[in-house]
Each structure stands twice: as structure tokens, then as C-alpha cells.
Coordinates of C-alpha atoms and ligand atoms in Angstrom, one line a residue:
X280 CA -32.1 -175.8 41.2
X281 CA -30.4 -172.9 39.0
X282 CA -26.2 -172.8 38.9
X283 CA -24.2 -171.8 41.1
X284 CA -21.6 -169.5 39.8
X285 CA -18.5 -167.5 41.2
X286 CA -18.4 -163.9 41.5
X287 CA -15.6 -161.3 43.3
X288 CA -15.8 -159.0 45.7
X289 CA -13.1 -156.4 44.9
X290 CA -11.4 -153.3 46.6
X291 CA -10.0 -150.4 44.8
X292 CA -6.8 -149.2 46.4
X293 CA -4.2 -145.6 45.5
X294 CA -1.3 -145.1 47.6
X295 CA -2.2 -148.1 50.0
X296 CA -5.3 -145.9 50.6
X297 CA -8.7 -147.9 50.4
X298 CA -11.2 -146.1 47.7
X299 CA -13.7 -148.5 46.9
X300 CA -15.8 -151.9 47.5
X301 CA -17.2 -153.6 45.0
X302 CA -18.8 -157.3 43.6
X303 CA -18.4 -158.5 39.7
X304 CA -18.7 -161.7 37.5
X305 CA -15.6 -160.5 35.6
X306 CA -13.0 -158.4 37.2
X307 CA -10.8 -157.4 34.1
X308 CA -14.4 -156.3 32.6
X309 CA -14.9 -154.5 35.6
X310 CA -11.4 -152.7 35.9
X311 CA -12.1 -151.3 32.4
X312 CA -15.6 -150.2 33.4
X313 CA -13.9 -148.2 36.3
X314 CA -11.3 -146.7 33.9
X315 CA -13.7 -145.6 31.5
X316 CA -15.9 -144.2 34.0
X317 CA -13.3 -142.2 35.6
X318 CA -11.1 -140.8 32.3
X319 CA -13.9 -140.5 29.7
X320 CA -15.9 -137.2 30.2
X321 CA -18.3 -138.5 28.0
X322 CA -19.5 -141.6 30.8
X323 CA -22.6 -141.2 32.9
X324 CA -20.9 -142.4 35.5
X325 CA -18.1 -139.6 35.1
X326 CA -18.9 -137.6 37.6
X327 CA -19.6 -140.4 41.0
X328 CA -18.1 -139.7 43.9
X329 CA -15.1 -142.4 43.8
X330 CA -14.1 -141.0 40.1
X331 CA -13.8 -137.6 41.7
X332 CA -12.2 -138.6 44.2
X333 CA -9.6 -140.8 41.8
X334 CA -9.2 -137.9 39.4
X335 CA -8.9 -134.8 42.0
X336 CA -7.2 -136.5 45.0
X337 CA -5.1 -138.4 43.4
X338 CA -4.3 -137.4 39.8
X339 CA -5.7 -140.0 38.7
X340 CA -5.6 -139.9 34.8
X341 CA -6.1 -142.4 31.2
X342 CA -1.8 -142.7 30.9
X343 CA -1.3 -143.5 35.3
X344 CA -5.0 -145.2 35.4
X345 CA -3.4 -148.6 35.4
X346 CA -0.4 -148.1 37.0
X347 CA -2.0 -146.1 40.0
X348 CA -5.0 -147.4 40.7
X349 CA -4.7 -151.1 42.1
X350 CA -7.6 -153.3 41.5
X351 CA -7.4 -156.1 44.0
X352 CA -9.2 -159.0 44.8
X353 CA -10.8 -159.6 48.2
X354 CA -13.2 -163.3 48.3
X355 CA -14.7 -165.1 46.2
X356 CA -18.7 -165.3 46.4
X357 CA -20.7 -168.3 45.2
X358 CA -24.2 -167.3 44.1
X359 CA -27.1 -168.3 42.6
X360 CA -28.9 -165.3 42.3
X361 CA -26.8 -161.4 41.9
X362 CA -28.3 -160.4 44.8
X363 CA -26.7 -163.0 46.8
X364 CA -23.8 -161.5 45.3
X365 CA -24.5 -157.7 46.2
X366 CA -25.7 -158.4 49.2
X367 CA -22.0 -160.1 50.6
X368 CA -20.7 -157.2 49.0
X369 CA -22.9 -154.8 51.2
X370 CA -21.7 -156.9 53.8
X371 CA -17.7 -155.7 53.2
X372 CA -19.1 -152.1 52.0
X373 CA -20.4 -151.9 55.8
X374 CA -17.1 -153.6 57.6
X375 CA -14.9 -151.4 55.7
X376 CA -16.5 -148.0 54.6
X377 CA -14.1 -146.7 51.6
X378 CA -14.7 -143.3 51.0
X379 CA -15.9 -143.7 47.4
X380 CA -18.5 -146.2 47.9
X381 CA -21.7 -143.2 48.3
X382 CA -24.6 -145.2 47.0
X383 CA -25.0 -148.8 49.3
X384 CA -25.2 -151.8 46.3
X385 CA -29.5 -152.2 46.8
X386 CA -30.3 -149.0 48.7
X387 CA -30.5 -147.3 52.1
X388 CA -32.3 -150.7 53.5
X389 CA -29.9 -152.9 52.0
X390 CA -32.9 -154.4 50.9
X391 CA -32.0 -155.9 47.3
X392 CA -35.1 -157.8 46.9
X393 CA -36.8 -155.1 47.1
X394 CA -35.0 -153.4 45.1
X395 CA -34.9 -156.2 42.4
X396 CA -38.0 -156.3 42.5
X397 CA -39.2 -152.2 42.0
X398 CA -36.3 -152.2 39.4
X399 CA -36.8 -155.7 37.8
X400 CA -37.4 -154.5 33.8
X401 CA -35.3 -151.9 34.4
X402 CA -32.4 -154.1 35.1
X403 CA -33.2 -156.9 33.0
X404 CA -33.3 -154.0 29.5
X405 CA -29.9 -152.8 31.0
X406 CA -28.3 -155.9 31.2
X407 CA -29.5 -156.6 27.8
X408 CA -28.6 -154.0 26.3
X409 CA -24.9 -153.5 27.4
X410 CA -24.7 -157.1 27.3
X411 CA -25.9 -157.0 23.2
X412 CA -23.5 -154.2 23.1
X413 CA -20.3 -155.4 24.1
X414 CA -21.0 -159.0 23.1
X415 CA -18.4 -159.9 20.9
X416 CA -16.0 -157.6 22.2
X417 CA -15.9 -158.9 25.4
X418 CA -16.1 -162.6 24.7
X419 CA -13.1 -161.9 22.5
X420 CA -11.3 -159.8 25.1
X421 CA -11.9 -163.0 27.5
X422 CA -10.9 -165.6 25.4
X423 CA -7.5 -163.8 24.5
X424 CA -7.0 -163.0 28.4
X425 CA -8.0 -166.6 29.3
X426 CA -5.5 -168.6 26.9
X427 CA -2.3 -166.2 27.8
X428 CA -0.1 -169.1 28.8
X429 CA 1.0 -167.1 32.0
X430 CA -2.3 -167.2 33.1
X431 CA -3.8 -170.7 31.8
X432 CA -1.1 -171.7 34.0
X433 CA -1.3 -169.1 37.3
X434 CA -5.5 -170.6 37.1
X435 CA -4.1 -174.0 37.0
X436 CA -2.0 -173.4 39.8
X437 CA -4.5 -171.9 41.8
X438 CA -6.9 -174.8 41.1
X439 CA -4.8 -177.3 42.3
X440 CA -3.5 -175.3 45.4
X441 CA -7.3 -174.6 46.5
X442 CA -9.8 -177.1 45.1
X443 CA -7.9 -180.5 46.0
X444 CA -10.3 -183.4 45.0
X445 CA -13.0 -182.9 47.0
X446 CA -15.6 -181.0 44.3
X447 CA -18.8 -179.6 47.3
X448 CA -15.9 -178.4 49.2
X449 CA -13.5 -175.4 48.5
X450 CA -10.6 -174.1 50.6
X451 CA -11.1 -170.5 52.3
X452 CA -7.7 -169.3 52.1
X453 CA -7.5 -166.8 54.6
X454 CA -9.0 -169.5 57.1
X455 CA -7.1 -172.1 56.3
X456 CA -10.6 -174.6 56.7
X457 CA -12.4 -176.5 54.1
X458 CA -16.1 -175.2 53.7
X459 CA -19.3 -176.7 51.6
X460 CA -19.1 -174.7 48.4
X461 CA -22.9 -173.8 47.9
X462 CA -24.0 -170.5 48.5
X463 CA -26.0 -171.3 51.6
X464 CA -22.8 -172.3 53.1
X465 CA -19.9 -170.6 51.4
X466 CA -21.6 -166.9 51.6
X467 CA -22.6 -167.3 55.4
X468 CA -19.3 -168.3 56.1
X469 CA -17.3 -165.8 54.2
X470 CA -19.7 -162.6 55.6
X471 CA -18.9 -164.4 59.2
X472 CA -16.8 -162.2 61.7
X473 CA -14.4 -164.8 62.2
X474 CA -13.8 -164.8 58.6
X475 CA -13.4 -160.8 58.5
X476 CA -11.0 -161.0 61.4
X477 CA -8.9 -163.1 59.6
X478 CA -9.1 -161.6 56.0
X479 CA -8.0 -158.3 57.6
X480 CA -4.9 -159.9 59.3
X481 CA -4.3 -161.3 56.0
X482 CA -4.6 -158.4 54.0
X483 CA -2.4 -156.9 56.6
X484 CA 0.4 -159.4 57.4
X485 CA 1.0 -161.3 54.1
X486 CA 1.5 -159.0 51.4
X487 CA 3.4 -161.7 49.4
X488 CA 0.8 -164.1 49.6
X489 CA -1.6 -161.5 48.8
X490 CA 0.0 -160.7 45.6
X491 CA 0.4 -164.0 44.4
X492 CA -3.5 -164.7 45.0
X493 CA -4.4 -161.1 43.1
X494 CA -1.9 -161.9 40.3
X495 CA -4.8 -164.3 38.7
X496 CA -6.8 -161.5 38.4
X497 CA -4.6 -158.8 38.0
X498 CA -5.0 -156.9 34.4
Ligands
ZN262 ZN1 -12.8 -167.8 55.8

């Protein structure tokens, strides 16, 4: 049995207009990643299709980065193994079809066991090596973020609003129905059209309750 753990999927949004679909562990980590990709010419990354897009559609630049570009949560995934993980997020890449999403998260086949498996050194020396990298950094970063009192308490909030006692089971909000949390469960629901039909209506009708769900992970 390995842990279960919680990961995001995630949509990029500029002027109401959606960019971007994407899955992390840590979505302020992941905000930054996008920021640095699309403003720092010196980033691999700089010149991907959605950091075009960002910079020459829509003026996207270091100083309106944050203001502009709205990082907002969609679902969370529980996973035991990233894949799990990519593959829900395929799942939204395919419902949805932003504009900067070119390359499908575990290629043309969305076949990411295959493609763990072809890649599997060259992912585990990547991970490591950013990980190593940014170590203390980022632990720092997370432990400041985590113990700001306005969001201690927005977390706390949330917990209580969505977990109630009942520890297998956790609330799908746009739903409205109490699911088993592990994976096996959780991820066939949330990838289940009912549970699309409804997150779009969400996302559509109830903008307030929308914000006050991404203010926990806005940064
Ligand atoms: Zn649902």
C-alpha cells in the first residue's frame, strides 16, 4: 500500500479567456514555475506555445504577470502514483482544449505508463535534481505561505466545510455527494461526465463560490 496524496488540477485563465490545463502537488510552486517560464528569456521552457501565447496575445509581462494571469483551481485528485495524477488531468486537457496546452501530459497515446516507463531515469534525475535544487527554498517559501494566519485559517475553514468527520469519505463540492476518498474511487468519479457537467455549470453559475474555493490557493 503506498500513500495516498492530493494533487490539483489547475486552469490558467486572461481576460475570462481559458489558456491552459494543468495537474501539480503545489500550486503556488507551480504559479511561479509558469511566471518564470513565460518572463525569463533565459528558461527552456521560454519559448512553449502557452508562454507565447501569454506574452504576444496578451501582453503578458514580469510587473502584470500576477495581476493578469489568474491561476485557478479546478478538482482535487487523490493519487498514489503521478500518473494517476496526469492522467485525470489528460482527462480535462481533452473535455476542455485550451489553446496553450500543445504537448498532451504522457504523449499522443495518452499512454503514461508507457511513457513512465521509456522515460523512467530520465524523470527520476530531473526530479532529483530540481528537487535538490530548490530544496530549501521552497520548503521555506511553504512553511511562510502555510503559517500566514489568513490562510491557516481559510485551510481550516475549508476542512471543516468539506471533510466533516467521516475520514474515507470527502465531499465533491460541485456535486454536492459524499464519495470514498481513495484514488480508485475519488479519480473515477471526478473524470465521470456527470461530474464534468456539473463542474462546468459551476464554474459558470457561481462565480462567488468559486472564488472563495480558489482563495485557498490563490498566490
Ligand atoms: Zn463531482
Amino acid at each position: 500500500m503506498t500513500d495516498t496524496r492530493t494533487g490539483y488540477i489547475y486552469k490558467i485563465e486572461v481576460d475570462n479567456e481559458l489558456l491552459y490545463i494543468g495537474s501539480t502537488t503545489n500550486l503556488r510552486v507551480r504559479k511561479n514555475c509558469h511566471k518564470s517560464r513565460c518572463c525569463n528569456e533565459k528558461d527552456k521552457e521560454y519559448n512553449k506555445n502557452l508562454y507565447k501565447i501569454l506574452r504576444e496575445n496578451f501582453n503578458i509581462n514580469r510587473e502584470n504577470f500576477n495581476n493578469k494571469v489568474k491561476f485557478l483551481w479546478v478538482c482535487d485528485v487523490e493519487f498514489n502514483k503521478r500518473c494517476e495524477l496526469g492522467s485525470v488531468e489528460a482527462e480535462y486537457i481533452k473535455l476542455y482544449n485550451p489553446i496553450g496546452n500543445t504537448t498532451k501530459p504522457y504523449g499522443k497515446e495518452w499512454n503514461q505508463n508507457e511513457y513512465n516507463i521509456k522515460n523512467k531515469d530520465k524523470i527520476k534525475e530531473y526530479q532529483k535534481k530540481n528537487y535538490n535544487k530548490n530544496k530549501d527554498k521552497r520548503l521555506k517559501y511553504q512553511k511562510e505561505y502555510n503559517n500566514k494566519p489568513e490562510i491557516k485559517d481559510k485551510i481550516k475553514q475549508y476542512k471543516k466545510k468539506y471533510s466533516k468527520s467521516n475520514k474515507s469519505k470527502r465531499k465533491c463540492l460541485f456535486c454536492n455527494k459524499w464519495i470514498q476518498k481513495a484514488p480508485s474511487h475519488w479519480n473515477k468519479h471526478i473524470i465521470s461526465n456527470k461530474h464534468k457537467k456539473n463542474l462546468i455549470s459551476f464554474i459558470d453559475d457561481f462565480t462567488d463560490t468559486r472564488d472563495s474555493c480558489l482563495n485557498i490557493v490563490k498566490v
